[in-house]
mmCIF file of C-alpha atoms in Angstrom:
data_model
loop_
_atom_site.group_PDB
_atom_site.id
_atom_site.type_symbol
_atom_site.label_atom_id
_atom_site.label_comp_id
_atom_site.label_asym_id
_atom_site.label_seq_id
_atom_site.Cartn_x
_atom_site.Cartn_y
_atom_site.Cartn_z
ATOM 1 C CA MET U 1 21.762 29.299 -4.882
ATOM 2 C CA ASP U 2 19.852 31.118 -7.777
ATOM 3 C CA THR U 3 16.474 31.698 -7.036
ATOM 4 C CA LEU U 4 13.421 32.911 -9.282
ATOM 5 C CA PRO U 5 12.284 36.568 -8.211
ATOM 6 C CA LEU U 6 8.975 36.626 -6.851
ATOM 7 C CA LEU U 7 6.154 37.698 -9.250
ATOM 8 C CA PRO U 8 4.030 40.901 -8.176
ATOM 9 C CA GLY U 9 0.299 40.314 -7.340
ATOM 10 C CA PRO U 10 -1.537 37.075 -6.665
ATOM 11 C CA PRO U 11 -0.728 34.028 -8.323
ATOM 12 C CA PRO U 12 -2.421 33.201 -11.495
ATOM 13 C CA LEU U 13 -5.676 31.048 -11.640
ATOM 14 C CA LEU U 14 -5.067 27.473 -12.586
ATOM 15 C CA VAL U 15 -6.864 26.998 -16.107
ATOM 16 C CA PRO U 16 -8.287 23.784 -16.802
ATOM 17 C CA ASP U 17 -6.571 21.671 -19.453
ATOM 18 C CA PRO U 18 -9.221 21.670 -22.561
ATOM 19 C CA ARG U 19 -8.192 17.916 -23.138
ATOM 20 C CA ALA U 20 -9.714 17.064 -19.672
ATOM 21 C CA ARG U 21 -13.060 18.451 -20.525
ATOM 22 C CA ASP U 22 -14.526 15.419 -21.942
ATOM 23 C CA VAL U 23 -13.497 13.358 -18.831
ATOM 24 C CA VAL U 24 -15.318 15.274 -16.105
ATOM 25 C CA LEU U 25 -17.294 18.629 -15.636
ATOM 26 C CA ASP U 26 -15.266 20.203 -13.117
ATOM 27 C CA TYR U 27 -12.218 19.695 -10.970
ATOM 28 C CA ALA U 28 -14.499 18.186 -8.140
ATOM 29 C CA GLY U 29 -15.589 15.461 -10.510
ATOM 30 C CA MET U 30 -11.722 14.082 -10.281
ATOM 31 C CA ASP U 31 -12.452 13.171 -6.696
ATOM 32 C CA ALA U 32 -14.929 10.568 -7.959
ATOM 33 C CA LEU U 33 -12.727 9.326 -10.524
ATOM 34 C CA VAL U 34 -9.754 8.457 -8.402
ATOM 35 C CA ALA U 35 -11.871 7.396 -5.385
ATOM 36 C CA GLY U 36 -11.060 3.794 -5.764
ATOM 37 C CA LEU U 37 -7.349 4.234 -5.397
ATOM 38 C CA VAL U 38 -7.156 3.711 -1.767
ATOM 39 C CA VAL U 39 -3.516 2.925 -0.403
ATOM 40 C CA PRO U 40 -3.226 -0.244 1.503
ATOM 41 C CA GLY U 41 -3.045 0.443 4.988
ATOM 42 C CA ASP U 42 -0.014 -1.563 6.092
ATOM 43 C CA ALA U 43 2.173 -0.279 3.197
ATOM 44 C CA SER U 44 5.602 1.292 4.189
ATOM 45 C CA MET U 45 5.738 5.221 4.223
ATOM 46 C CA TYR U 46 7.782 4.777 0.924
ATOM 47 C CA VAL U 47 5.256 2.872 -0.720
ATOM 48 C CA ILE U 48 2.592 5.292 0.647
ATOM 49 C CA SER U 49 4.426 8.324 -0.801
ATOM 50 C CA VAL U 50 4.792 6.995 -4.158
ATOM 51 C CA LEU U 51 1.011 5.618 -4.537
ATOM 52 C CA GLU U 52 -0.433 8.661 -3.137
ATOM 53 C CA THR U 53 1.731 10.898 -5.387
ATOM 54 C CA SER U 54 0.434 8.780 -8.453
ATOM 55 C CA ARG U 55 -3.072 9.186 -7.167
ATOM 56 C CA GLU U 56 -2.607 12.814 -7.036
ATOM 57 C CA LEU U 57 -1.064 13.344 -10.422
ATOM 58 C CA ILE U 58 -4.039 11.818 -12.044
ATOM 59 C CA ARG U 59 -6.353 14.369 -9.909
ATOM 60 C CA HIS U 60 -4.443 17.120 -11.253
ATOM 61 C CA SER U 61 -4.268 15.934 -14.633
ATOM 62 C CA TYR U 62 -7.699 17.990 -14.867
ATOM 63 C CA TYR U 63 -5.258 21.049 -15.160
ATOM 64 C CA ARG U 64 -2.352 19.440 -16.873
ATOM 65 C CA TYR U 65 -3.119 16.412 -19.002
ATOM 66 C CA GLU U 66 0.289 14.858 -19.426
ATOM 67 C CA PHE U 67 0.032 14.050 -15.542
ATOM 68 C CA ALA U 68 -1.948 11.223 -16.029
ATOM 69 C CA THR U 69 0.825 9.239 -18.048
ATOM 70 C CA VAL U 70 3.138 10.283 -15.333
ATOM 71 C CA ALA U 71 0.930 8.899 -12.623
ATOM 72 C CA VAL U 72 1.321 5.519 -14.217
ATOM 73 C CA THR U 73 5.029 5.710 -14.852
ATOM 74 C CA HIS U 74 5.563 6.949 -11.140
ATOM 75 C CA SER U 75 3.358 4.269 -9.704
ATOM 76 C CA LEU U 76 5.896 1.626 -11.014
ATOM 77 C CA VAL U 77 8.355 2.688 -8.623
ATOM 78 C CA ALA U 78 6.065 1.446 -5.706
ATOM 79 C CA LEU U 79 5.408 -1.882 -7.540
ATOM 80 C CA GLU U 80 9.001 -2.439 -8.363
ATOM 81 C CA HIS U 81 9.907 -2.007 -4.793
ATOM 82 C CA VAL U 82 7.265 -4.150 -3.226
ATOM 83 C CA LEU U 83 7.920 -6.640 -5.930
ATOM 84 C CA ALA U 84 11.750 -6.998 -5.190
ATOM 85 C CA GLY U 85 11.038 -7.176 -1.304
ATOM 86 C CA ARG U 86 8.365 -9.812 -1.700
ATOM 87 C CA LEU U 87 10.515 -11.948 -4.060
ATOM 88 C CA ALA U 88 13.663 -11.138 -2.590
ATOM 89 C CA VAL U 89 15.330 -10.768 -5.828
ATOM 90 C CA ASN U 90 16.836 -7.539 -7.850
ATOM 91 C CA GLU U 91 15.558 -7.708 -11.106
ATOM 92 C CA PRO U 92 13.982 -5.429 -14.100
ATOM 93 C CA VAL U 93 10.574 -4.977 -13.395
ATOM 94 C CA GLN U 94 9.137 -6.912 -16.318
ATOM 95 C CA ASP U 95 10.829 -10.027 -14.918
ATOM 96 C CA LEU U 96 9.624 -9.029 -11.361
ATOM 97 C CA ILE U 97 6.073 -9.110 -12.483
ATOM 98 C CA GLY U 98 6.407 -12.500 -14.405
ATOM 99 C CA ARG U 99 7.890 -14.145 -11.266
ATOM 100 C CA ALA U 100 5.034 -12.861 -9.255
ATOM 101 C CA ALA U 101 2.707 -14.109 -11.802
ATOM 102 C CA ASP U 102 4.421 -17.910 -12.012
ATOM 103 C CA ALA U 103 4.263 -17.994 -8.240
ATOM 104 C CA GLY U 104 0.426 -17.417 -8.011
ATOM 105 C CA LEU U 105 0.970 -13.975 -6.172
ATOM 106 C CA ILE U 106 -0.834 -11.939 -8.464
ATOM 107 C CA PRO U 107 -3.422 -13.117 -10.972
ATOM 108 C CA VAL U 108 -2.143 -13.570 -14.652
ATOM 109 C CA GLY U 109 -4.502 -11.059 -15.963
ATOM 110 C CA LEU U 110 -3.507 -8.418 -13.167
ATOM 111 C CA ALA U 111 0.139 -9.101 -14.585
ATOM 112 C CA ALA U 112 -0.736 -8.319 -18.119
ATOM 113 C CA GLU U 113 -2.108 -4.989 -16.993
ATOM 114 C CA LEU U 114 0.996 -4.361 -14.883
ATOM 115 C CA ASP U 115 2.953 -5.059 -17.965
ATOM 116 C CA ARG U 116 1.304 -2.779 -19.875
ATOM 117 C CA GLY U 117 2.072 -0.092 -17.725
ATOM 118 C CA ARG U 118 5.723 -1.159 -17.681
ATOM 119 C CA ALA U 119 5.782 -1.101 -21.668
ATOM 120 C CA LEU U 120 4.278 2.476 -21.645
ATOM 121 C CA ARG U 121 7.302 3.470 -19.310
ATOM 122 C CA ASP U 122 9.765 1.895 -21.768
ATOM 123 C CA LYS U 123 8.078 3.634 -24.784
ATOM 124 C CA LEU U 124 8.549 6.953 -23.018
ATOM 125 C CA THR U 125 12.440 6.306 -22.204
ATOM 126 C CA GLN U 126 12.716 5.244 -26.062
ATOM 127 C CA GLY U 127 10.928 8.437 -27.248
ATOM 128 C CA THR U 128 8.161 6.674 -29.040
ATOM 129 C CA VAL U 129 5.273 8.140 -27.208
ATOM 130 C CA THR U 130 4.854 11.474 -25.183
ATOM 131 C CA SER U 131 3.675 12.175 -21.916
ATOM 132 C CA ALA U 132 0.272 12.666 -23.450
ATOM 133 C CA ALA U 133 -0.047 9.172 -24.388
ATOM 134 C CA LEU U 134 -3.037 8.378 -22.400
ATOM 135 C CA GLY U 135 -5.876 10.221 -20.417
ATOM 136 C CA PRO U 136 -7.072 10.293 -16.995
ATOM 137 C CA VAL U 137 -9.493 7.402 -17.492
ATOM 138 C CA ARG U 138 -7.188 4.953 -18.582
ATOM 139 C CA ALA U 139 -4.491 6.136 -16.083
ATOM 140 C CA VAL U 140 -6.750 5.235 -13.582
ATOM 141 C CA THR U 141 -7.154 1.566 -14.872
ATOM 142 C CA MET U 142 -3.571 1.250 -14.882
ATOM 143 C CA VAL U 143 -2.484 2.708 -11.651
ATOM 144 C CA GLN U 144 -5.356 0.899 -9.979
ATOM 145 C CA ALA U 145 -3.723 -2.268 -11.368
ATOM 146 C CA VAL U 146 -0.586 -1.213 -9.425
ATOM 147 C CA PHE U 147 -2.486 -0.645 -6.261
ATOM 148 C CA ASP U 148 -4.350 -3.950 -6.358
ATOM 149 C CA ALA U 149 -0.985 -5.768 -7.169
ATOM 150 C CA VAL U 150 0.882 -3.917 -3.951
ATOM 151 C CA SER U 151 -2.309 -4.756 -1.773
ATOM 152 C CA LEU U 152 -1.923 -8.588 -2.925
ATOM 153 C CA LEU U 153 1.738 -8.533 -2.301
ATOM 154 C CA LEU U 154 1.434 -7.027 1.154
ATOM 155 C CA HIS U 155 -1.426 -9.521 2.157
ATOM 156 C CA PRO U 156 -0.152 -12.900 1.441
ATOM 157 C CA PRO U 157 -2.230 -15.627 2.955
ATOM 158 C CA ALA U 158 0.057 -15.542 5.930
ATOM 159 C CA ALA U 159 -1.347 -12.239 6.705
ATOM 160 C CA ALA U 160 -4.930 -12.685 6.157
ATOM 161 C CA GLY U 161 -6.046 -16.123 7.129
ATOM 162 C CA VAL U 162 -2.991 -18.239 7.200
ATOM 163 C CA THR U 163 -2.733 -21.923 6.145
ATOM 164 C CA ALA U 164 -0.894 -24.248 8.428
ATOM 165 C CA ALA U 165 1.432 -25.205 5.472
ATOM 166 C CA GLU U 166 2.669 -21.777 5.367
ATOM 167 C CA THR U 167 3.570 -21.358 8.904
ATOM 168 C CA ASN U 168 6.591 -23.296 8.503
ATOM 169 C CA GLY U 169 8.625 -21.687 6.120
ATOM 170 C CA VAL U 170 8.529 -19.570 2.647
ATOM 171 C CA GLN U 171 5.211 -19.742 1.154
ATOM 172 C CA PRO U 172 5.228 -22.313 -1.159
ATOM 173 C CA GLY U 173 6.322 -21.316 -4.639
ATOM 174 C CA SER U 174 6.760 -17.576 -3.908
ATOM 175 C CA GLY U 175 10.386 -17.132 -3.070
ATOM 176 C CA GLY U 176 9.203 -14.576 -0.439
ATOM 177 C CA THR U 177 10.023 -13.964 3.141
ATOM 178 C CA PRO U 178 9.404 -16.564 5.850
ATOM 179 C CA PRO U 179 6.480 -15.471 7.855
ATOM 180 C CA GLU U 180 8.954 -15.392 11.155
ATOM 181 C CA ASP U 181 10.963 -12.959 9.080
ATOM 182 C CA GLN U 182 8.190 -10.895 8.119
ATOM 183 C CA LEU U 183 6.909 -10.978 11.621
ATOM 184 C CA ALA U 184 10.289 -9.433 13.198
ATOM 185 C CA ARG U 185 10.656 -7.031 10.256
ATOM 186 C CA LEU U 186 7.031 -5.614 10.853
ATOM 187 C CA TRP U 187 7.626 -5.611 14.610
ATOM 188 C CA GLU U 188 10.840 -3.374 14.423
ATOM 189 C CA GLU U 189 8.746 -1.008 11.769
ATOM 190 C CA HIS U 190 5.807 -0.965 14.375
ATOM 191 C CA ARG U 191 8.160 0.029 17.324
ATOM 192 C CA HIS U 192 9.285 2.958 15.550
ATOM 193 C CA ALA U 193 5.962 3.952 14.569
ATOM 194 C CA PRO U 194 4.220 6.852 16.725
ATOM 195 C CA TYR U 195 0.822 6.043 17.980
ATOM 196 C CA PRO U 196 -1.835 8.234 16.378
ATOM 197 C CA ASP U 197 -2.145 10.900 19.119
ATOM 198 C CA SER U 198 -5.922 11.959 17.984
ATOM 199 C CA PHE U 199 -6.936 8.393 18.765
ATOM 200 C CA ARG U 200 -5.676 8.049 22.613
ATOM 201 C CA GLY U 201 -8.288 7.035 24.863
ATOM 202 C CA ILE U 202 -10.749 6.369 22.004
ATOM 203 C CA ASP U 203 -13.092 3.719 22.200
ATOM 204 C CA ILE U 204 -14.708 1.928 19.067
ATOM 205 C CA GLU U 205 -17.615 -0.524 19.552
ATOM 206 C CA GLY U 206 -16.391 -1.291 23.165
ATOM 207 C CA VAL U 207 -12.681 -1.553 22.195
ATOM 208 C CA GLU U 208 -10.129 1.046 23.520
ATOM 209 C CA LEU U 209 -7.598 1.300 20.781
ATOM 210 C CA SER U 210 -4.460 2.146 23.049
ATOM 211 C CA LEU U 211 -5.031 -0.941 25.188
ATOM 212 C CA LEU U 212 -5.687 -2.962 22.306
ATOM 213 C CA ASP U 213 -2.115 -1.530 20.583
ATOM 214 C CA SER U 214 -0.455 -2.377 23.752
ATOM 215 C CA ASP U 215 -1.859 -5.869 24.310
ATOM 216 C CA VAL U 216 -0.824 -7.129 21.025
ATOM 217 C CA ALA U 217 2.512 -5.540 21.116
ATOM 218 C CA GLY U 218 3.314 -7.215 24.254
ATOM 219 C CA LEU U 219 2.098 -10.399 22.847
ATOM 220 C CA VAL U 220 4.183 -10.152 19.446
ATOM 221 C CA GLN U 221 7.110 -9.175 21.582
ATOM 222 C CA GLY U 222 6.502 -12.364 23.598
ATOM 223 C CA GLU U 223 6.050 -14.523 20.703
ATOM 224 C CA LEU U 224 9.204 -13.310 19.375
ATOM 225 C CA ASN U 225 11.260 -13.713 22.778
ATOM 226 C CA GLY U 226 10.313 -17.328 22.996
ATOM 227 C CA GLY U 227 6.871 -18.001 22.078
ATOM 228 C CA LEU U 228 3.495 -17.767 23.777
ATOM 229 C CA ASP U 229 1.805 -20.168 26.229
ATOM 230 C CA ASP U 230 -1.842 -21.253 25.654
ATOM 231 C CA SER U 231 -3.391 -18.337 27.530
ATOM 232 C CA GLY U 232 -1.449 -15.959 25.417
ATOM 233 C CA ILE U 233 -2.549 -17.577 22.200
ATOM 234 C CA ALA U 234 -6.064 -17.118 23.301
ATOM 235 C CA MET U 235 -5.721 -13.503 24.175
ATOM 236 C CA LEU U 236 -3.770 -13.126 20.640
ATOM 237 C CA TRP U 237 -6.904 -14.476 18.771
ATOM 238 C CA ALA U 238 -9.115 -12.282 20.990
ATOM 239 C CA CYS U 239 -7.279 -9.284 20.122
ATOM 240 C CA ILE U 240 -7.245 -10.413 16.407
ATOM 241 C CA ALA U 241 -11.039 -10.371 16.552
ATOM 242 C CA ASP U 242 -11.359 -6.944 18.030
ATOM 243 C CA LEU U 243 -8.876 -5.564 15.426
ATOM 244 C CA ASP U 244 -11.113 -7.329 12.601
ATOM 245 C CA LYS U 245 -14.064 -5.491 14.274
ATOM 246 C CA VAL U 246 -12.355 -1.944 14.772
ATOM 247 C CA LEU U 247 -10.444 -1.442 11.565
ATOM 248 C CA PRO U 248 -13.228 -0.805 9.116
ATOM 249 C CA LEU U 249 -14.684 1.890 11.381
ATOM 250 C CA ILE U 250 -11.465 3.900 11.867
ATOM 251 C CA ASN U 251 -11.777 7.132 9.746
ATOM 252 C CA SER U 252 -8.284 8.203 9.841
ATOM 253 C CA GLU U 253 -5.770 6.893 7.075
ATOM 254 C CA TYR U 254 -2.658 6.874 9.170
ATOM 255 C CA CYS U 255 -4.550 5.155 12.408
ATOM 256 C CA ALA U 256 -5.923 2.659 9.726
ATOM 257 C CA ARG U 257 -2.226 1.951 8.781
ATOM 258 C CA TYR U 258 -1.184 1.723 12.294
ATOM 259 C CA PHE U 259 -3.995 -0.980 13.150
ATOM 260 C CA ALA U 260 -3.596 -2.884 9.807
ATOM 261 C CA ARG U 261 0.184 -3.556 10.585
ATOM 262 C CA LEU U 262 -1.019 -4.439 14.124
ATOM 263 C CA ARG U 263 -3.220 -7.089 12.812
ATOM 264 C CA THR U 264 -0.859 -8.498 10.366
ATOM 265 C CA MET U 265 1.374 -8.920 13.270
ATOM 266 C CA ALA U 266 -0.839 -10.452 15.498
ATOM 267 C CA ARG U 267 -1.965 -12.978 12.645
ATOM 268 C CA LEU U 268 1.549 -13.826 11.880
ATOM 269 C CA ALA U 269 2.311 -14.555 15.373
ATOM 270 C CA ALA U 270 -1.009 -16.555 15.632
ATOM 271 C CA ALA U 271 -0.081 -18.476 12.438
ATOM 272 C CA ARG U 272 3.041 -20.104 14.386
ATOM 273 C CA HIS U 273 0.729 -22.085 16.749
ATOM 274 C CA ILE U 274 -1.546 -23.291 13.800
ATOM 275 C CA PRO U 275 -1.044 -27.281 13.740
ATOM 276 C CA THR U 276 0.635 -28.512 10.632
ATOM 277 C CA ALA U 277 -1.642 -30.475 8.545
ATOM 278 C CA THR U 278 -1.038 -34.275 7.988
#
């Protein structure tokens, strides 16, 4: 394999891109610019990787202005992946955005912003614009739209305060995955996720996290293996209350994702026992 020869001496210092001078005073100012780009806690590792890379591309556009445009186009990879999974169809991203808006999964205004990102990617492919098409500030707005859409798609009503009508099958009009399939998929993902070692034996607001993890895991497995009895359902709701209490206080990104997924599973399992409205 051919490799480039090592250059003698220390590596060259990074020089700010002069086009970024009107955006922030220094590189530290980029932290505030991207601070709102928070990755949804229970996204898959694939989606997390894409979204985090998009955020860091904007941060480093301080040194290379074109990174801002690349950040927008790269974020669409995560959007397309999540849309295809949520809608259970494989179509161009433009059609997926339209389907999601028509189904009420994302607001129309948000869909329009997402489509502007898609149009930018198409123009780059066609050669009608360059990678310097937009700056960091506009890139943050467009990438924020992707973050917001992914969060909405990963947190349907079934996962964040389920309605009774949605517990009997596919969310109305969504074309998405039935809650029981979501639960099985999340459980399989959770079984292979390592527990955050630095939080073993940690107690937050009187809740021991490792014990909460094992309790919810046992209850979810019981639900999948035949269903919970009344005492199990009551215990599940108590666990959900504990998860709601501790999640905002967890300051580790991985641990927050781990327990956010646990909360989603708990709510999906509990949703099966909400009486159907008549």
